[in-house]
Amino acid sequence: MAKLVGTPATVRIGRADRTESERAGASARAAGRLREMIRAGRIRPGDRLSEEEWAGALEVSRNTLREAFRLLGHEKLVVHELNRGVSVRRLGVDDVIDIYRVRRLVECAAVGRVATATPADLGRLRAAVAEGDRAAACGEWLDVGTANIHFHQAIAALLGSPRVDETMGQILAELRLAFHAMPDERAFHLPYVGWNRRLFTLIVDGGADAAGAELEIYLAAAERQLVGAYPAGR
């Protein structure tokens, strides 16, 4: 007869671990759905996230939602204020500058790897460009901003690193909060529709050096615009 390994206590601990893992998974999924809504521009800086409302909308318990809020707080997407609850974070100039530091490090390195890009990599970039073109043609400027986020996520994916993909997903969600500082969505987003198309062409045909030089100019211009949209001293 085979000897049983372990005791009832260890079995109970295993079940508790599974339950804890399930709770953590539910919190991560809830955080992911909220993050995607922020990335899509559907939740704006300063919006209050009511526990009752969002627990119902996401079909999770309040405890699960609180853990999701905690995860998003670590990502600098929400803030908890005493006696006011949780709200979507408002960025400042220093946040924007730091976001662009990270973007240069990641995206310029990614473009440098264009020679190893797979057809799937280029397909994601092409799809994001087409998404932006369609949204601009319909005058859906919120969706144009989302397509721009997708384009830059696809650039970062050229590095082939799941960790980089996760980090850039968080960085670009935070960047989306900065987009709301622009007073005229059309005037801000429209030039980047064509610029994304031009940058994609350089990635495909011009090689790493040409695409990298263009990306540096692109990121500098976007950073200047966003920083300039914030009142002095903020």
JSON list of C-alpha atoms in Angstrom, two decimals:
[
{"chain": "A", "resi": 1, "resn": "MET", "atom": "CA", "xyz": [0.00, 0.00, 0.00]},
{"chain": "A", "resi": 2, "resn": "ALA", "atom": "CA", "xyz": [1.33, 3.42, -0.92]},
{"chain": "A", "resi": 3, "resn": "LYS", "atom": "CA", "xyz": [2.18, 5.62, 2.02]},
{"chain": "A", "resi": 4, "resn": "LEU", "atom": "CA", "xyz": [0.17, 8.83, 2.21]},
{"chain": "A", "resi": 5, "resn": "VAL", "atom": "CA", "xyz": [2.31, 11.96, 2.27]},
{"chain": "A", "resi": 6, "resn": "GLY", "atom": "CA", "xyz": [1.23, 14.92, 4.34]},
{"chain": "A", "resi": 7, "resn": "THR", "atom": "CA", "xyz": [-1.43, 15.48, 6.95]},
{"chain": "A", "resi": 8, "resn": "PRO", "atom": "CA", "xyz": [-4.95, 16.94, 7.04]},
{"chain": "A", "resi": 9, "resn": "ALA", "atom": "CA", "xyz": [-3.36, 20.22, 8.14]},
{"chain": "A", "resi": 10, "resn": "THR", "atom": "CA", "xyz": [-1.25, 20.44, 5.00]},
{"chain": "A", "resi": 11, "resn": "VAL", "atom": "CA", "xyz": [-4.31, 19.64, 2.90]},
{"chain": "A", "resi": 12, "resn": "ARG", "atom": "CA", "xyz": [-6.20, 22.49, 4.54]},
{"chain": "A", "resi": 13, "resn": "ILE", "atom": "CA", "xyz": [-3.29, 24.85, 3.90]},
{"chain": "A", "resi": 14, "resn": "GLY", "atom": "CA", "xyz": [-3.29, 23.79, 0.26]},
{"chain": "A", "resi": 15, "resn": "ARG", "atom": "CA", "xyz": [-6.98, 24.63, -0.05]},
{"chain": "A", "resi": 16, "resn": "ALA", "atom": "CA", "xyz": [-6.43, 27.99, 1.63]},
{"chain": "A", "resi": 17, "resn": "ASP", "atom": "CA", "xyz": [-3.62, 28.70, -0.79]},
{"chain": "A", "resi": 18, "resn": "ARG", "atom": "CA", "xyz": [-5.89, 27.90, -3.72]},
{"chain": "A", "resi": 19, "resn": "THR", "atom": "CA", "xyz": [-8.62, 30.16, -2.33]},
{"chain": "A", "resi": 20, "resn": "GLU", "atom": "CA", "xyz": [-6.12, 32.98, -1.84]},
{"chain": "A", "resi": 21, "resn": "SER", "atom": "CA", "xyz": [-4.83, 32.45, -5.38]},
{"chain": "A", "resi": 22, "resn": "GLU", "atom": "CA", "xyz": [-8.38, 32.62, -6.74]},
{"chain": "A", "resi": 23, "resn": "ARG", "atom": "CA", "xyz": [-9.00, 35.87, -4.87]},
{"chain": "A", "resi": 24, "resn": "ALA", "atom": "CA", "xyz": [-5.75, 37.32, -6.18]},
{"chain": "A", "resi": 25, "resn": "GLY", "atom": "CA", "xyz": [-6.72, 36.28, -9.69]},
{"chain": "A", "resi": 26, "resn": "ALA", "atom": "CA", "xyz": [-10.11, 37.96, -9.40]},
{"chain": "A", "resi": 27, "resn": "SER", "atom": "CA", "xyz": [-8.48, 41.17, -8.13]},
{"chain": "A", "resi": 28, "resn": "ALA", "atom": "CA", "xyz": [-5.97, 41.15, -10.98]},
{"chain": "A", "resi": 29, "resn": "ARG", "atom": "CA", "xyz": [-8.75, 40.67, -13.54]},
{"chain": "A", "resi": 30, "resn": "ALA", "atom": "CA", "xyz": [-10.79, 43.52, -12.02]},
{"chain": "A", "resi": 31, "resn": "ALA", "atom": "CA", "xyz": [-7.70, 45.75, -12.04]},
{"chain": "A", "resi": 32, "resn": "GLY", "atom": "CA", "xyz": [-7.08, 44.76, -15.65]},
{"chain": "A", "resi": 33, "resn": "ARG", "atom": "CA", "xyz": [-10.59, 45.78, -16.71]},
{"chain": "A", "resi": 34, "resn": "LEU", "atom": "CA", "xyz": [-10.29, 49.13, -14.96]},
{"chain": "A", "resi": 35, "resn": "ARG", "atom": "CA", "xyz": [-6.82, 49.66, -16.46]},
{"chain": "A", "resi": 36, "resn": "GLU", "atom": "CA", "xyz": [-8.17, 49.01, -19.94]},
{"chain": "A", "resi": 37, "resn": "MET", "atom": "CA", "xyz": [-10.96, 51.53, -19.41]},
{"chain": "A", "resi": 38, "resn": "ILE", "atom": "CA", "xyz": [-8.36, 54.09, -18.35]},
{"chain": "A", "resi": 39, "resn": "ARG", "atom": "CA", "xyz": [-6.23, 53.25, -21.40]},
{"chain": "A", "resi": 40, "resn": "ALA", "atom": "CA", "xyz": [-9.29, 53.67, -23.60]},
{"chain": "A", "resi": 41, "resn": "GLY", "atom": "CA", "xyz": [-9.99, 57.09, -22.10]},
{"chain": "A", "resi": 42, "resn": "ARG", "atom": "CA", "xyz": [-13.36, 55.98, -20.69]},
{"chain": "A", "resi": 43, "resn": "ILE", "atom": "CA", "xyz": [-12.38, 56.86, -17.14]},
{"chain": "A", "resi": 44, "resn": "ARG", "atom": "CA", "xyz": [-10.87, 60.29, -16.69]},
{"chain": "A", "resi": 45, "resn": "PRO", "atom": "CA", "xyz": [-8.55, 61.94, -14.16]},
{"chain": "A", "resi": 46, "resn": "GLY", "atom": "CA", "xyz": [-10.46, 62.97, -11.06]},
{"chain": "A", "resi": 47, "resn": "ASP", "atom": "CA", "xyz": [-13.32, 60.51, -11.63]},
{"chain": "A", "resi": 48, "resn": "ARG", "atom": "CA", "xyz": [-14.42, 59.00, -8.32]},
{"chain": "A", "resi": 49, "resn": "LEU", "atom": "CA", "xyz": [-14.57, 55.20, -8.30]},
{"chain": "A", "resi": 50, "resn": "SER", "atom": "CA", "xyz": [-17.45, 54.29, -6.02]},
{"chain": "A", "resi": 51, "resn": "GLU", "atom": "CA", "xyz": [-17.04, 50.85, -4.40]},
{"chain": "A", "resi": 52, "resn": "GLU", "atom": "CA", "xyz": [-20.75, 50.10, -4.63]},
{"chain": "A", "resi": 53, "resn": "GLU", "atom": "CA", "xyz": [-21.01, 51.13, -8.27]},
{"chain": "A", "resi": 54, "resn": "TRP", "atom": "CA", "xyz": [-17.85, 49.44, -9.52]},
{"chain": "A", "resi": 55, "resn": "ALA", "atom": "CA", "xyz": [-18.23, 46.25, -7.51]},
{"chain": "A", "resi": 56, "resn": "GLY", "atom": "CA", "xyz": [-21.58, 45.81, -9.22]},
{"chain": "A", "resi": 57, "resn": "ALA", "atom": "CA", "xyz": [-20.30, 46.78, -12.66]},
{"chain": "A", "resi": 58, "resn": "LEU", "atom": "CA", "xyz": [-17.36, 44.37, -12.44]},
{"chain": "A", "resi": 59, "resn": "GLU", "atom": "CA", "xyz": [-19.39, 41.68, -10.63]},
{"chain": "A", "resi": 60, "resn": "VAL", "atom": "CA", "xyz": [-16.86, 41.29, -7.82]},
{"chain": "A", "resi": 61, "resn": "SER", "atom": "CA", "xyz": [-16.99, 41.65, -4.05]},
{"chain": "A", "resi": 62, "resn": "ARG", "atom": "CA", "xyz": [-15.98, 44.89, -2.40]},
{"chain": "A", "resi": 63, "resn": "ASN", "atom": "CA", "xyz": [-12.94, 43.18, -0.91]},
{"chain": "A", "resi": 64, "resn": "THR", "atom": "CA", "xyz": [-11.83, 42.08, -4.38]},
{"chain": "A", "resi": 65, "resn": "LEU", "atom": "CA", "xyz": [-12.41, 45.58, -5.71]},
{"chain": "A", "resi": 66, "resn": "ARG", "atom": "CA", "xyz": [-10.38, 47.12, -2.88]},
{"chain": "A", "resi": 67, "resn": "GLU", "atom": "CA", "xyz": [-7.48, 44.84, -3.76]},
{"chain": "A", "resi": 68, "resn": "ALA", "atom": "CA", "xyz": [-7.85, 45.87, -7.42]},
{"chain": "A", "resi": 69, "resn": "PHE", "atom": "CA", "xyz": [-7.70, 49.51, -6.34]},
{"chain": "A", "resi": 70, "resn": "ARG", "atom": "CA", "xyz": [-4.56, 48.73, -4.35]},
{"chain": "A", "resi": 71, "resn": "LEU", "atom": "CA", "xyz": [-2.92, 47.21, -7.44]},
{"chain": "A", "resi": 72, "resn": "LEU", "atom": "CA", "xyz": [-3.83, 50.24, -9.55]},
{"chain": "A", "resi": 73, "resn": "GLY", "atom": "CA", "xyz": [-2.54, 52.53, -6.82]},
{"chain": "A", "resi": 74, "resn": "HIS", "atom": "CA", "xyz": [0.89, 50.88, -7.14]},
{"chain": "A", "resi": 75, "resn": "GLU", "atom": "CA", "xyz": [0.70, 51.61, -10.87]},
{"chain": "A", "resi": 76, "resn": "LYS", "atom": "CA", "xyz": [0.01, 55.30, -10.14]},
{"chain": "A", "resi": 77, "resn": "LEU", "atom": "CA", "xyz": [-3.39, 55.15, -11.82]},
{"chain": "A", "resi": 78, "resn": "VAL", "atom": "CA", "xyz": [-5.65, 55.78, -8.82]},
{"chain": "A", "resi": 79, "resn": "VAL", "atom": "CA", "xyz": [-5.31, 57.49, -5.46]},
{"chain": "A", "resi": 80, "resn": "HIS", "atom": "CA", "xyz": [-7.06, 56.91, -2.13]},
{"chain": "A", "resi": 81, "resn": "GLU", "atom": "CA", "xyz": [-7.96, 60.09, -0.27]},
{"chain": "A", "resi": 82, "resn": "LEU", "atom": "CA", "xyz": [-9.07, 60.06, 3.34]},
{"chain": "A", "resi": 83, "resn": "ASN", "atom": "CA", "xyz": [-12.85, 60.49, 3.65]},
{"chain": "A", "resi": 84, "resn": "ARG", "atom": "CA", "xyz": [-13.17, 60.79, -0.14]},
{"chain": "A", "resi": 85, "resn": "GLY", "atom": "CA", "xyz": [-12.50, 57.26, -1.34]},
{"chain": "A", "resi": 86, "resn": "VAL", "atom": "CA", "xyz": [-10.71, 56.25, -4.52]},
{"chain": "A", "resi": 87, "resn": "SER", "atom": "CA", "xyz": [-10.41, 58.39, -7.62]},
{"chain": "A", "resi": 88, "resn": "VAL", "atom": "CA", "xyz": [-8.48, 58.33, -10.87]},
{"chain": "A", "resi": 89, "resn": "ARG", "atom": "CA", "xyz": [-5.17, 60.10, -10.48]},
{"chain": "A", "resi": 90, "resn": "ARG", "atom": "CA", "xyz": [-4.41, 63.52, -11.94]},
{"chain": "A", "resi": 91, "resn": "LEU", "atom": "CA", "xyz": [-0.89, 63.69, -13.38]},
{"chain": "A", "resi": 92, "resn": "GLY", "atom": "CA", "xyz": [1.53, 66.58, -13.07]},
{"chain": "A", "resi": 93, "resn": "VAL", "atom": "CA", "xyz": [4.36, 67.85, -15.25]},
{"chain": "A", "resi": 94, "resn": "ASP", "atom": "CA", "xyz": [6.96, 65.73, -13.44]},
{"chain": "A", "resi": 95, "resn": "ASP", "atom": "CA", "xyz": [4.88, 62.61, -14.15]},
{"chain": "A", "resi": 96, "resn": "VAL", "atom": "CA", "xyz": [4.73, 63.39, -17.87]},
{"chain": "A", "resi": 97, "resn": "ILE", "atom": "CA", "xyz": [8.48, 64.01, -18.07]},
{"chain": "A", "resi": 98, "resn": "ASP", "atom": "CA", "xyz": [9.22, 60.74, -16.29]},
{"chain": "A", "resi": 99, "resn": "ILE", "atom": "CA", "xyz": [6.82, 58.79, -18.50]},
{"chain": "A", "resi": 100, "resn": "TYR", "atom": "CA", "xyz": [8.69, 60.04, -21.54]},
{"chain": "A", "resi": 101, "resn": "ARG", "atom": "CA", "xyz": [12.02, 59.03, -20.02]},
{"chain": "A", "resi": 102, "resn": "VAL", "atom": "CA", "xyz": [10.72, 55.48, -19.83]},
{"chain": "A", "resi": 103, "resn": "ARG", "atom": "CA", "xyz": [9.18, 55.63, -23.30]},
{"chain": "A", "resi": 104, "resn": "ARG", "atom": "CA", "xyz": [12.48, 56.68, -24.87]},
{"chain": "A", "resi": 105, "resn": "LEU", "atom": "CA", "xyz": [14.35, 53.88, -23.13]},
{"chain": "A", "resi": 106, "resn": "VAL", "atom": "CA", "xyz": [11.87, 51.21, -24.16]},
{"chain": "A", "resi": 107, "resn": "GLU", "atom": "CA", "xyz": [10.55, 52.31, -27.55]},
{"chain": "A", "resi": 108, "resn": "CYS", "atom": "CA", "xyz": [13.85, 53.43, -29.03]},
{"chain": "A", "resi": 109, "resn": "ALA", "atom": "CA", "xyz": [15.43, 50.16, -27.94]},
{"chain": "A", "resi": 110, "resn": "ALA", "atom": "CA", "xyz": [12.50, 48.29, -29.49]},
{"chain": "A", "resi": 111, "resn": "VAL", "atom": "CA", "xyz": [12.84, 50.06, -32.83]},
{"chain": "A", "resi": 112, "resn": "GLY", "atom": "CA", "xyz": [16.51, 49.10, -32.77]},
{"chain": "A", "resi": 113, "resn": "ARG", "atom": "CA", "xyz": [15.35, 45.47, -32.93]},
{"chain": "A", "resi": 114, "resn": "VAL", "atom": "CA", "xyz": [13.26, 45.98, -36.07]},
{"chain": "A", "resi": 115, "resn": "ALA", "atom": "CA", "xyz": [15.50, 43.66, -38.10]},
{"chain": "A", "resi": 116, "resn": "THR", "atom": "CA", "xyz": [14.22, 40.74, -36.01]},
{"chain": "A", "resi": 117, "resn": "ALA", "atom": "CA", "xyz": [10.54, 41.75, -36.22]},
{"chain": "A", "resi": 118, "resn": "THR", "atom": "CA", "xyz": [8.21, 38.90, -37.15]},
{"chain": "A", "resi": 119, "resn": "PRO", "atom": "CA", "xyz": [5.23, 39.16, -39.51]},
{"chain": "A", "resi": 120, "resn": "ALA", "atom": "CA", "xyz": [3.01, 39.06, -36.40]},
{"chain": "A", "resi": 121, "resn": "ASP", "atom": "CA", "xyz": [4.93, 42.01, -34.89]},
{"chain": "A", "resi": 122, "resn": "LEU", "atom": "CA", "xyz": [4.47, 44.06, -38.05]},
{"chain": "A", "resi": 123, "resn": "GLY", "atom": "CA", "xyz": [0.85, 42.96, -38.28]},
{"chain": "A", "resi": 124, "resn": "ARG", "atom": "CA", "xyz": [0.12, 44.44, -34.84]},
{"chain": "A", "resi": 125, "resn": "LEU", "atom": "CA", "xyz": [1.71, 47.74, -35.87]},
{"chain": "A", "resi": 126, "resn": "ARG", "atom": "CA", "xyz": [-0.20, 47.78, -39.17]},
{"chain": "A", "resi": 127, "resn": "ALA", "atom": "CA", "xyz": [-3.49, 47.04, -37.39]},
{"chain": "A", "resi": 128, "resn": "ALA", "atom": "CA", "xyz": [-2.96, 49.92, -34.94]},
{"chain": "A", "resi": 129, "resn": "VAL", "atom": "CA", "xyz": [-2.23, 52.33, -37.80]},
{"chain": "A", "resi": 130, "resn": "ALA", "atom": "CA", "xyz": [-5.40, 51.21, -39.60]},
{"chain": "A", "resi": 131, "resn": "GLU", "atom": "CA", "xyz": [-7.38, 51.54, -36.36]},
{"chain": "A", "resi": 132, "resn": "GLY", "atom": "CA", "xyz": [-6.23, 55.16, -36.04]},
{"chain": "A", "resi": 133, "resn": "ASP", "atom": "CA", "xyz": [-7.08, 55.92, -39.68]},
{"chain": "A", "resi": 134, "resn": "ARG", "atom": "CA", "xyz": [-10.61, 54.55, -39.28]},
{"chain": "A", "resi": 135, "resn": "ALA", "atom": "CA", "xyz": [-11.26, 56.42, -36.04]},
{"chain": "A", "resi": 136, "resn": "ALA", "atom": "CA", "xyz": [-9.96, 59.70, -37.49]},
{"chain": "A", "resi": 137, "resn": "ALA", "atom": "CA", "xyz": [-12.14, 59.31, -40.59]},
{"chain": "A", "resi": 138, "resn": "CYS", "atom": "CA", "xyz": [-15.16, 59.01, -38.26]},
{"chain": "A", "resi": 139, "resn": "GLY", "atom": "CA", "xyz": [-14.05, 61.92, -36.07]},
{"chain": "A", "resi": 140, "resn": "GLU", "atom": "CA", "xyz": [-13.84, 59.61, -33.04]},
{"chain": "A", "resi": 141, "resn": "TRP", "atom": "CA", "xyz": [-10.92, 61.33, -31.34]},
{"chain": "A", "resi": 142, "resn": "LEU", "atom": "CA", "xyz": [-11.12, 59.35, -28.11]},
{"chain": "A", "resi": 143, "resn": "ASP", "atom": "CA", "xyz": [-10.70, 56.20, -30.20]},
{"chain": "A", "resi": 144, "resn": "VAL", "atom": "CA", "xyz": [-7.84, 57.80, -32.15]},
{"chain": "A", "resi": 145, "resn": "GLY", "atom": "CA", "xyz": [-6.05, 58.23, -28.82]},
{"chain": "A", "resi": 146, "resn": "THR", "atom": "CA", "xyz": [-6.67, 54.56, -28.02]},
{"chain": "A", "resi": 147, "resn": "ALA", "atom": "CA", "xyz": [-5.29, 53.50, -31.40]},
{"chain": "A", "resi": 148, "resn": "ASN", "atom": "CA", "xyz": [-2.18, 55.56, -30.67]},
{"chain": "A", "resi": 149, "resn": "ILE", "atom": "CA", "xyz": [-1.74, 53.70, -27.37]},
{"chain": "A", "resi": 150, "resn": "HIS", "atom": "CA", "xyz": [-2.08, 50.39, -29.24]},
{"chain": "A", "resi": 151, "resn": "PHE", "atom": "CA", "xyz": [0.54, 51.49, -31.78]},
{"chain": "A", "resi": 152, "resn": "HIS", "atom": "CA", "xyz": [3.13, 52.26, -29.13]},
{"chain": "A", "resi": 153, "resn": "GLN", "atom": "CA", "xyz": [2.34, 49.09, -27.21]},
{"chain": "A", "resi": 154, "resn": "ALA", "atom": "CA", "xyz": [3.07, 47.23, -30.47]},
{"chain": "A", "resi": 155, "resn": "ILE", "atom": "CA", "xyz": [6.38, 49.07, -30.83]},
{"chain": "A", "resi": 156, "resn": "ALA", "atom": "CA", "xyz": [7.42, 47.97, -27.33]},
{"chain": "A", "resi": 157, "resn": "ALA", "atom": "CA", "xyz": [6.40, 44.40, -28.22]},
{"chain": "A", "resi": 158, "resn": "LEU", "atom": "CA", "xyz": [9.22, 44.31, -30.81]},
{"chain": "A", "resi": 159, "resn": "LEU", "atom": "CA", "xyz": [11.51, 43.55, -27.85]},
{"chain": "A", "resi": 160, "resn": "GLY", "atom": "CA", "xyz": [9.75, 40.23, -27.37]},
{"chain": "A", "resi": 161, "resn": "SER", "atom": "CA", "xyz": [9.64, 40.57, -23.58]},
{"chain": "A", "resi": 162, "resn": "PRO", "atom": "CA", "xyz": [6.45, 39.81, -21.61]},
{"chain": "A", "resi": 163, "resn": "ARG", "atom": "CA", "xyz": [7.82, 41.89, -18.71]},
{"chain": "A", "resi": 164, "resn": "VAL", "atom": "CA", "xyz": [8.37, 44.89, -20.98]},
{"chain": "A", "resi": 165, "resn": "ASP", "atom": "CA", "xyz": [4.88, 44.42, -22.42]},
{"chain": "A", "resi": 166, "resn": "GLU", "atom": "CA", "xyz": [3.39, 44.48, -18.92]},
{"chain": "A", "resi": 167, "resn": "THR", "atom": "CA", "xyz": [5.41, 47.54, -17.88]},
{"chain": "A", "resi": 168, "resn": "MET", "atom": "CA", "xyz": [4.51, 49.44, -21.04]},
{"chain": "A", "resi": 169, "resn": "GLY", "atom": "CA", "xyz": [0.86, 48.57, -20.57]},
{"chain": "A", "resi": 170, "resn": "GLN", "atom": "CA", "xyz": [0.97, 50.33, -17.22]},
{"chain": "A", "resi": 171, "resn": "ILE", "atom": "CA", "xyz": [3.03, 53.27, -18.52]},
{"chain": "A", "resi": 172, "resn": "LEU", "atom": "CA", "xyz": [0.70, 53.82, -21.46]},
{"chain": "A", "resi": 173, "resn": "ALA", "atom": "CA", "xyz": [-2.36, 53.69, -19.20]},
{"chain": "A", "resi": 174, "resn": "GLU", "atom": "CA", "xyz": [-0.75, 56.43, -17.13]},
{"chain": "A", "resi": 175, "resn": "LEU", "atom": "CA", "xyz": [0.08, 58.36, -20.32]},
{"chain": "A", "resi": 176, "resn": "ARG", "atom": "CA", "xyz": [-3.57, 58.21, -21.32]},
{"chain": "A", "resi": 177, "resn": "LEU", "atom": "CA", "xyz": [-4.41, 60.22, -18.21]},
{"chain": "A", "resi": 178, "resn": "ALA", "atom": "CA", "xyz": [-2.10, 62.95, -19.50]},
{"chain": "A", "resi": 179, "resn": "PHE", "atom": "CA", "xyz": [-3.94, 63.05, -22.85]},
{"chain": "A", "resi": 180, "resn": "HIS", "atom": "CA", "xyz": [-6.99, 64.46, -21.04]},
{"chain": "A", "resi": 181, "resn": "ALA", "atom": "CA", "xyz": [-5.01, 67.62, -20.26]},
{"chain": "A", "resi": 182, "resn": "MET", "atom": "CA", "xyz": [-5.17, 68.60, -23.95]},
{"chain": "A", "resi": 183, "resn": "PRO", "atom": "CA", "xyz": [-8.02, 71.07, -24.51]},
{"chain": "A", "resi": 184, "resn": "ASP", "atom": "CA", "xyz": [-8.65, 70.08, -28.14]},
{"chain": "A", "resi": 185, "resn": "GLU", "atom": "CA", "xyz": [-8.55, 66.33, -28.76]},
{"chain": "A", "resi": 186, "resn": "ARG", "atom": "CA", "xyz": [-8.75, 66.66, -32.55]},
{"chain": "A", "resi": 187, "resn": "ALA", "atom": "CA", "xyz": [-5.91, 69.18, -32.78]},
{"chain": "A", "resi": 188, "resn": "PHE", "atom": "CA", "xyz": [-3.74, 67.03, -30.55]},
{"chain": "A", "resi": 189, "resn": "HIS", "atom": "CA", "xyz": [-4.39, 63.57, -32.00]},
{"chain": "A", "resi": 190, "resn": "LEU", "atom": "CA", "xyz": [-4.80, 64.26, -35.73]},
{"chain": "A", "resi": 191, "resn": "PRO", "atom": "CA", "xyz": [-1.12, 64.92, -36.59]},
{"chain": "A", "resi": 192, "resn": "TYR", "atom": "CA", "xyz": [-0.07, 61.67, -34.92]},
{"chain": "A", "resi": 193, "resn": "VAL", "atom": "CA", "xyz": [-2.37, 59.62, -37.16]},
{"chain": "A", "resi": 194, "resn": "GLY", "atom": "CA", "xyz": [-0.19, 60.48, -40.15]},
{"chain": "A", "resi": 195, "resn": "TRP", "atom": "CA", "xyz": [2.96, 60.40, -38.07]},
{"chain": "A", "resi": 196, "resn": "ASN", "atom": "CA", "xyz": [2.23, 56.85, -36.91]},
{"chain": "A", "resi": 197, "resn": "ARG", "atom": "CA", "xyz": [1.74, 55.85, -40.54]},
{"chain": "A", "resi": 198, "resn": "ARG", "atom": "CA", "xyz": [5.06, 57.45, -41.51]},
{"chain": "A", "resi": 199, "resn": "LEU", "atom": "CA", "xyz": [6.85, 55.85, -38.57]},
{"chain": "A", "resi": 200, "resn": "PHE", "atom": "CA", "xyz": [5.44, 52.44, -39.50]},
{"chain": "A", "resi": 201, "resn": "THR", "atom": "CA", "xyz": [6.72, 52.87, -43.06]},
{"chain": "A", "resi": 202, "resn": "LEU", "atom": "CA", "xyz": [10.18, 53.70, -41.73]},
{"chain": "A", "resi": 203, "resn": "ILE", "atom": "CA", "xyz": [10.12, 50.68, -39.42]},
{"chain": "A", "resi": 204, "resn": "VAL", "atom": "CA", "xyz": [9.26, 48.42, -42.37]},
{"chain": "A", "resi": 205, "resn": "ASP", "atom": "CA", "xyz": [11.37, 50.01, -45.12]},
{"chain": "A", "resi": 206, "resn": "GLY", "atom": "CA", "xyz": [13.86, 52.42, -43.58]},
{"chain": "A", "resi": 207, "resn": "GLY", "atom": "CA", "xyz": [15.50, 50.28, -40.94]},
{"chain": "A", "resi": 208, "resn": "ALA", "atom": "CA", "xyz": [16.41, 50.88, -37.31]},
{"chain": "A", "resi": 209, "resn": "ASP", "atom": "CA", "xyz": [18.47, 54.05, -37.71]},
{"chain": "A", "resi": 210, "resn": "ALA", "atom": "CA", "xyz": [15.90, 56.00, -39.72]},
{"chain": "A", "resi": 211, "resn": "ALA", "atom": "CA", "xyz": [12.98, 54.81, -37.59]},
{"chain": "A", "resi": 212, "resn": "GLY", "atom": "CA", "xyz": [14.86, 55.50, -34.36]},
{"chain": "A", "resi": 213, "resn": "ALA", "atom": "CA", "xyz": [15.74, 59.06, -35.40]},
{"chain": "A", "resi": 214, "resn": "GLU", "atom": "CA", "xyz": [12.11, 59.75, -36.36]},
{"chain": "A", "resi": 215, "resn": "LEU", "atom": "CA", "xyz": [10.85, 58.26, -33.09]},
{"chain": "A", "resi": 216, "resn": "GLU", "atom": "CA", "xyz": [13.14, 60.55, -31.07]},
{"chain": "A", "resi": 217, "resn": "ILE", "atom": "CA", "xyz": [11.66, 63.60, -32.83]},
{"chain": "A", "resi": 218, "resn": "TYR", "atom": "CA", "xyz": [8.13, 62.22, -32.40]},
{"chain": "A", "resi": 219, "resn": "LEU", "atom": "CA", "xyz": [8.48, 61.63, -28.66]},
{"chain": "A", "resi": 220, "resn": "ALA", "atom": "CA", "xyz": [10.10, 65.02, -28.06]},
{"chain": "A", "resi": 221, "resn": "ALA", "atom": "CA", "xyz": [7.23, 66.78, -29.85]},
{"chain": "A", "resi": 222, "resn": "ALA", "atom": "CA", "xyz": [4.55, 64.87, -27.93]},
{"chain": "A", "resi": 223, "resn": "GLU", "atom": "CA", "xyz": [6.26, 65.54, -24.61]},
{"chain": "A", "resi": 224, "resn": "ARG", "atom": "CA", "xyz": [6.48, 69.29, -25.32]},
{"chain": "A", "resi": 225, "resn": "GLN", "atom": "CA", "xyz": [2.79, 69.41, -26.16]},
{"chain": "A", "resi": 226, "resn": "LEU", "atom": "CA", "xyz": [1.68, 67.58, -23.04]},
{"chain": "A", "resi": 227, "resn": "VAL", "atom": "CA", "xyz": [3.99, 69.47, -20.68]},
{"chain": "A", "resi": 228, "resn": "GLY", "atom": "CA", "xyz": [2.78, 72.73, -22.22]},
{"chain": "A", "resi": 229, "resn": "ALA", "atom": "CA", "xyz": [-0.83, 71.81, -21.47]},
{"chain": "A", "resi": 230, "resn": "TYR", "atom": "CA", "xyz": [-0.26, 71.89, -17.70]},
{"chain": "A", "resi": 231, "resn": "PRO", "atom": "CA", "xyz": [-0.41, 75.18, -15.79]},
{"chain": "A", "resi": 232, "resn": "ALA", "atom": "CA", "xyz": [2.99, 76.47, -14.71]},
{"chain": "A", "resi": 233, "resn": "GLY", "atom": "CA", "xyz": [4.24, 74.88, -11.52]},
{"chain": "A", "resi": 234, "resn": "ARG", "atom": "CA", "xyz": [1.99, 71.79, -11.65]}
]
